[in-house]
mmCIF file of C-alpha atoms in Angstrom:
data_model
loop_
_atom_site.group_PDB
_atom_site.id
_atom_site.type_symbol
_atom_site.label_atom_id
_atom_site.label_comp_id
_atom_site.label_asym_id
_atom_site.label_seq_id
_atom_site.Cartn_x
_atom_site.Cartn_y
_atom_site.Cartn_z
ATOM 1 C CA GLY A 10 -13.437 -23.970 42.418
ATOM 2 C CA ILE A 11 -10.821 -25.339 38.885
ATOM 3 C CA VAL A 12 -11.072 -29.695 39.058
ATOM 4 C CA PHE A 13 -8.747 -31.211 36.872
ATOM 5 C CA ASN A 14 -10.329 -35.171 36.215
ATOM 6 C CA LEU A 15 -6.714 -37.218 34.839
ATOM 7 C CA GLY A 16 -7.419 -40.898 34.963
ATOM 8 C CA LEU A 17 -5.281 -43.363 35.545
ATOM 9 C CA ALA A 18 -1.551 -40.690 36.156
ATOM 10 C CA SER A 19 1.607 -41.183 34.610
ATOM 11 C CA VAL A 20 4.453 -39.551 34.038
ATOM 12 C CA GLY A 21 5.112 -36.378 32.807
ATOM 13 C CA SER A 22 4.027 -32.695 32.506
ATOM 14 C CA LYS A 23 1.185 -30.767 31.249
ATOM 15 C CA GLN A 24 -1.322 -33.158 32.105
ATOM 16 C CA ALA A 25 -4.889 -31.199 31.897
ATOM 17 C CA GLN A 26 -4.715 -27.121 31.862
ATOM 18 C CA ALA A 27 -6.715 -24.651 31.825
ATOM 19 C CA LEU A 28 -7.330 -21.089 31.068
ATOM 20 C CA ILE A 29 -8.171 -18.667 34.577
ATOM 21 C CA PRO A 30 -11.475 -16.460 33.870
ATOM 22 C CA GLY A 31 -10.765 -14.402 36.743
ATOM 23 C CA ASN A 32 -8.482 -12.535 39.720
ATOM 24 C CA LEU A 33 -8.254 -15.149 41.820
ATOM 25 C CA THR A 34 -6.819 -16.576 45.428
ATOM 26 C CA ILE A 35 -6.066 -20.530 46.108
ATOM 27 C CA SER A 36 -6.792 -21.673 48.677
ATOM 28 C CA VAL A 37 -5.782 -24.612 49.243
ATOM 29 C CA VAL A 38 -4.911 -28.073 46.115
ATOM 30 C CA LYS A 39 -6.730 -31.008 46.833
ATOM 31 C CA ILE A 40 -5.707 -34.601 45.247
ATOM 32 C CA TYR A 41 -7.348 -38.119 45.247
ATOM 33 C CA ALA A 42 -6.545 -41.057 43.966
ATOM 34 C CA ASP A 43 -8.579 -44.397 43.119
ATOM 35 C CA THR A 44 -5.292 -46.002 42.420
ATOM 36 C CA ALA A 45 -2.938 -45.709 46.346
ATOM 37 C CA PRO A 46 -0.006 -45.918 45.197
ATOM 38 C CA THR A 47 2.696 -48.460 46.502
ATOM 39 C CA GLY A 48 6.925 -48.692 47.289
ATOM 40 C CA ALA A 49 6.822 -44.564 46.399
ATOM 41 C CA SER A 50 4.635 -41.677 47.128
ATOM 42 C CA LEU A 51 2.472 -40.830 43.713
ATOM 43 C CA ILE A 52 3.767 -36.788 43.611
ATOM 44 C CA VAL A 53 1.917 -34.132 41.476
ATOM 45 C CA ASP A 54 3.198 -30.171 40.828
ATOM 46 C CA VAL A 55 0.626 -27.153 39.472
ATOM 47 C CA ASN A 56 2.579 -24.729 37.085
ATOM 48 C CA LYS A 57 1.164 -21.352 36.058
ATOM 49 C CA ASN A 58 1.658 -20.084 33.283
ATOM 50 C CA GLY A 59 4.845 -22.261 33.167
ATOM 51 C CA SER A 60 6.107 -22.024 36.525
ATOM 52 C CA THR A 61 5.723 -23.695 40.076
ATOM 53 C CA MET A 62 2.995 -22.224 42.109
ATOM 54 C CA PHE A 63 4.737 -24.843 44.537
ATOM 55 C CA THR A 64 8.321 -24.328 45.059
ATOM 56 C CA THR A 65 8.920 -24.912 48.625
ATOM 57 C CA GLN A 66 9.978 -28.786 46.287
ATOM 58 C CA GLY A 67 8.582 -30.941 49.811
ATOM 59 C CA ASN A 68 5.224 -28.875 50.031
ATOM 60 C CA ARG A 69 4.180 -30.842 46.620
ATOM 61 C CA PRO A 70 0.635 -31.970 46.614
ATOM 62 C CA GLU A 71 1.954 -35.457 47.817
ATOM 63 C CA ILE A 72 -0.223 -39.476 48.292
ATOM 64 C CA VAL A 73 2.244 -41.074 50.288
ATOM 65 C CA ILE A 74 2.206 -45.168 50.827
ATOM 66 C CA ASP A 75 -0.946 -47.134 50.150
ATOM 67 C CA GLY A 76 -2.746 -43.071 51.335
ATOM 68 C CA HIS A 77 -5.674 -41.991 48.512
ATOM 69 C CA SER A 78 -5.617 -38.161 48.299
ATOM 70 C CA ASP A 79 -3.777 -34.892 49.673
ATOM 71 C CA ASP A 80 -3.907 -31.304 50.653
ATOM 72 C CA SER A 81 -1.203 -28.559 49.739
ATOM 73 C CA THR A 82 -1.287 -25.036 49.713
ATOM 74 C CA PRO A 83 0.873 -23.576 47.025
ATOM 75 C CA ASP A 84 4.009 -21.530 47.695
ATOM 76 C CA VAL A 85 1.860 -18.571 44.870
ATOM 77 C CA THR A 86 -1.678 -18.357 45.290
ATOM 78 C CA ALA A 87 -2.277 -15.697 42.786
ATOM 79 C CA LEU A 88 -4.539 -16.213 40.041
ATOM 80 C CA ALA A 89 -5.260 -13.867 37.395
ATOM 81 C CA ILE A 90 -7.621 -13.280 34.818
ATOM 82 C CA GLY A 91 -5.760 -15.065 31.715
ATOM 83 C CA ASP A 92 -3.843 -17.112 33.141
ATOM 84 C CA ARG A 93 -2.942 -20.133 32.620
ATOM 85 C CA LEU A 94 -2.625 -22.991 35.283
ATOM 86 C CA SER A 95 -0.426 -26.977 34.019
ATOM 87 C CA ILE A 96 -1.283 -30.116 36.231
ATOM 88 C CA ASP A 97 2.572 -31.878 36.309
ATOM 89 C CA ILE A 98 2.933 -35.806 38.022
ATOM 90 C CA ASP A 99 5.756 -35.921 38.965
ATOM 91 C CA GLN A 100 5.750 -39.525 40.063
ATOM 92 C CA VAL A 101 3.163 -42.276 41.127
ATOM 93 C CA GLY A 102 4.364 -45.033 42.875
ATOM 94 C CA SER A 103 6.877 -47.323 42.306
ATOM 95 C CA ILE A 104 5.020 -51.013 43.408
ATOM 96 C CA ILE A 105 1.505 -49.671 42.646
ATOM 97 C CA ALA A 106 1.347 -46.785 40.367
ATOM 98 C CA GLY A 107 -0.783 -44.937 41.941
ATOM 99 C CA GLY A 108 -3.237 -42.582 40.477
ATOM 100 C CA ALA A 109 -6.552 -44.152 38.576
ATOM 101 C CA ASP A 110 -9.466 -41.794 38.393
ATOM 102 C CA LEU A 111 -6.699 -38.814 39.617
ATOM 103 C CA LEU A 112 -8.667 -35.198 40.410
ATOM 104 C CA VAL A 113 -7.427 -32.515 41.570
ATOM 105 C CA THR A 114 -9.048 -29.637 42.514
ATOM 106 C CA ILE A 115 -8.082 -26.251 42.673
ATOM 107 C CA VAL A 116 -9.909 -24.518 45.418
ATOM 108 C CA CYS A 117 -9.986 -21.442 44.922
ATOM 109 C CA VAL A 118 -11.417 -18.100 46.800
#
């Protein structure tokens, strides 16, 4: 898999990036945060070469209020040698920002 340790989550694009070394297929994107968000969910997006892999935006990885983890399957799953993955953090919570020690793991086969 491909693991991104984002530390303390803050809203923004290209919070982490990776270059893909081979032809892979994503089976699931897993996210985990030590601190649960309150007031609103923590939402992450994964991009391939600058475009979201979650074309159905409602399927983006989302840690719900008072939650710590989520598993989501992107609409686009194929990766090729040289593709660039980037992680956007779209939302972190509104009362307490979740995401201390935010981890994003992309499980591939």
